[in-house]
Coordinates of C-alpha atoms in Angstrom, one line a residue:
M1 CA -72.9 -36.6 -57.2
Q2 CA -71.7 -34.6 -54.2
A3 CA -71.5 -36.7 -51.1
P4 CA -73.9 -35.5 -48.4
V5 CA -72.3 -34.4 -45.1
P6 CA -73.8 -36.4 -42.2
I7 CA -75.3 -34.5 -39.2
Q8 CA -73.5 -34.8 -35.9
D9 CA -75.5 -36.5 -33.1
V10 CA -73.2 -37.5 -30.3
H11 CA -75.9 -39.4 -28.3
A12 CA -77.1 -41.4 -31.3
G13 CA -73.4 -42.1 -32.3
R14 CA -72.6 -43.4 -28.8
E15 CA -75.7 -45.7 -28.9
A16 CA -75.1 -46.9 -32.5
F17 CA -71.4 -47.6 -31.8
A18 CA -72.2 -49.5 -28.6
R19 CA -74.7 -51.7 -30.5
D20 CA -72.4 -52.3 -33.4
L21 CA -69.4 -52.9 -31.2
E22 CA -71.3 -55.5 -29.2
S23 CA -72.3 -57.3 -32.4
A24 CA -68.7 -57.2 -33.7
L25 CA -67.2 -58.5 -30.5
K26 CA -69.5 -61.5 -30.4
G27 CA -69.0 -61.8 -26.6
A28 CA -65.4 -60.9 -26.4
S29 CA -64.0 -57.7 -24.9
P30 CA -62.4 -55.0 -27.0
C31 CA -59.0 -55.9 -25.4
E32 CA -59.5 -59.5 -26.5
R33 CA -60.0 -58.3 -30.0
G34 CA -56.8 -56.2 -29.8
W35 CA -58.7 -52.9 -29.6
A36 CA -58.7 -50.2 -27.0
M37 CA -61.5 -47.8 -26.0
P38 CA -60.2 -44.6 -24.3
N39 CA -63.8 -43.4 -24.1
D40 CA -67.3 -44.4 -25.3
L41 CA -66.9 -42.6 -28.6
T42 CA -63.4 -43.7 -29.6
L43 CA -61.9 -47.0 -30.7
L44 CA -58.2 -47.6 -31.3
V45 CA -57.4 -50.3 -33.8
P46 CA -53.8 -51.5 -34.5
L47 CA -53.2 -52.3 -38.1
F48 CA -50.2 -53.9 -39.8
A49 CA -48.8 -53.8 -43.3
S50 CA -46.0 -55.9 -44.9
N51 CA -43.3 -53.8 -46.4
S52 CA -41.1 -54.6 -49.4
A53 CA -38.3 -55.8 -47.0
G54 CA -40.6 -58.5 -45.7
S55 CA -41.1 -57.1 -42.3
C56 CA -44.2 -55.7 -40.8
D57 CA -45.0 -52.0 -40.1
A58 CA -47.5 -51.2 -37.3
Y59 CA -50.0 -48.4 -37.4
L60 CA -52.7 -47.2 -35.0
L61 CA -56.1 -46.2 -36.4
K62 CA -58.3 -44.0 -34.3
L63 CA -62.0 -44.1 -35.0
F64 CA -64.4 -41.5 -33.5
F65 CA -68.2 -42.0 -33.6
D66 CA -69.9 -38.6 -33.1
H67 CA -71.7 -38.7 -36.5
Y68 CA -72.3 -42.5 -36.5
S69 CA -74.3 -44.4 -37.8
N70 CA -75.9 -41.8 -40.1
G71 CA -72.4 -41.3 -41.4
P72 CA -69.2 -43.4 -41.1
P73 CA -66.8 -42.9 -38.2
S74 CA -64.1 -40.3 -38.3
A75 CA -60.8 -42.1 -39.1
Q76 CA -57.2 -41.0 -38.6
F77 CA -53.9 -42.7 -38.3
V78 CA -52.3 -41.4 -35.0
N79 CA -49.0 -41.4 -33.2
P80 CA -49.3 -44.3 -30.8
L81 CA -47.6 -42.3 -28.0
T82 CA -49.8 -39.2 -28.2
L83 CA -52.9 -40.7 -29.8
S84 CA -53.1 -37.7 -32.0
Y85 CA -51.8 -36.5 -35.4
S86 CA -49.8 -33.4 -35.9
F87 CA -48.3 -32.4 -39.3
P88 CA -45.4 -32.7 -40.2
G89 CA -44.0 -34.6 -37.1
D90 CA -46.4 -37.5 -37.3
V91 CA -46.4 -38.3 -41.0
V92 CA -44.4 -41.5 -40.4
W93 CA -47.5 -42.9 -38.6
V94 CA -49.5 -42.7 -41.9
P95 CA -49.0 -45.4 -44.4
H96 CA -47.9 -44.5 -47.9
I97 CA -49.9 -46.3 -50.6
E98 CA -50.0 -46.0 -54.4
G99 CA -52.4 -47.2 -57.1
N100 CA -55.5 -48.1 -55.1
V101 CA -58.5 -46.4 -56.8
S102 CA -60.7 -47.1 -53.8
I103 CA -58.7 -45.4 -51.0
A104 CA -55.9 -42.9 -50.4
F105 CA -54.0 -41.7 -47.4
H106 CA -53.1 -38.0 -47.3
T107 CA -50.8 -36.6 -44.7
N108 CA -51.4 -32.9 -45.6
F109 CA -54.7 -32.7 -47.5
N110 CA -54.9 -29.5 -49.6
N111 CA -51.9 -28.1 -47.8
N112 CA -53.9 -27.4 -44.7
Q113 CA -51.9 -29.8 -42.4
N114 CA -54.9 -32.1 -41.9
Q115 CA -54.7 -35.8 -42.6
L116 CA -57.4 -37.4 -44.8
I117 CA -58.2 -41.1 -45.3
C118 CA -59.9 -40.6 -48.6
S119 CA -62.6 -43.3 -48.6
S120 CA -66.4 -43.1 -48.5
T121 CA -66.2 -45.2 -45.3
T122 CA -64.7 -42.3 -43.4
L123 CA -66.4 -39.2 -42.1
E124 CA -63.6 -36.8 -43.4
F125 CA -64.4 -37.9 -47.0
Y126 CA -67.8 -36.2 -46.6
K127 CA -66.5 -33.2 -44.8
V128 CA -64.3 -32.2 -47.7
N129 CA -67.3 -32.3 -50.0
H130 CA -66.0 -35.1 -52.1
G131 CA -67.8 -36.3 -55.2
V132 CA -68.8 -39.9 -55.2
D133 CA -70.8 -42.5 -57.1
E134 CA -74.1 -43.3 -55.4
K135 CA -73.0 -47.0 -55.0
H136 CA -70.1 -45.9 -52.7
I137 CA -72.1 -43.6 -50.3
W138 CA -72.3 -44.7 -46.7
H139 CA -75.6 -46.5 -46.0
A140 CA -76.6 -46.5 -42.3
G141 CA -78.0 -49.8 -41.3
Q142 CA -76.2 -51.7 -44.0
M143 CA -72.6 -50.6 -43.1
T144 CA -70.8 -50.5 -39.8
F145 CA -67.4 -49.4 -38.5
L146 CA -66.2 -52.8 -39.6
S147 CA -66.7 -51.6 -43.2
T148 CA -64.3 -48.7 -42.4
I149 CA -61.7 -51.0 -40.9
S150 CA -62.0 -53.4 -43.9
A151 CA -61.6 -50.6 -46.5
I152 CA -58.5 -49.3 -44.7
K153 CA -57.0 -52.8 -44.4
A154 CA -57.5 -53.3 -48.1
G155 CA -55.5 -50.2 -48.7
L156 CA -52.6 -51.6 -46.7
A157 CA -52.4 -54.7 -48.9
Q158 CA -49.8 -55.4 -51.5
P159 CA -49.2 -54.2 -54.1
Y160 CA -50.5 -50.8 -52.8
Y161 CA -48.5 -50.5 -49.6
K162 CA -45.2 -48.7 -50.1
G163 CA -44.0 -48.1 -46.5
R164 CA -44.3 -45.2 -44.1
S165 CA -45.1 -41.7 -45.4
T166 CA -42.2 -39.3 -45.4
K167 CA -44.0 -36.1 -46.5

């Protein structure tokens, strides 16, 4: 089936994100959780992946909530200095993974210089009119942004993680 594109509703997204963030934090602050909020619609989440040399690579995931919770948050790996993504200069800030059938990270999707985290837990998945099994579609009320973070973390696990992207 074709994945339905969620409707943008900034006000509802802000409220749903605030509610789900409060629940996820369990009384802690975003900073105590290791997260940052540059505004009330954006969450920055540091993620780490073990490379084949045994050291750890750091990434910064930017989630944006203007279609939330009817749809998942927008998700993008960003340059930690600029908090944005520009192809080709920022491809090193996107993890390279192979063999995971549930998620993929594209630095230049369809040669249009846009990044795509290809997972039904990200808004961009729906915006590119991706086909999807019903069981994988985002279900508001049953899923939160923690589902998105969890899916992306699973993609960074061994044996899928192969290091930083180079192209």
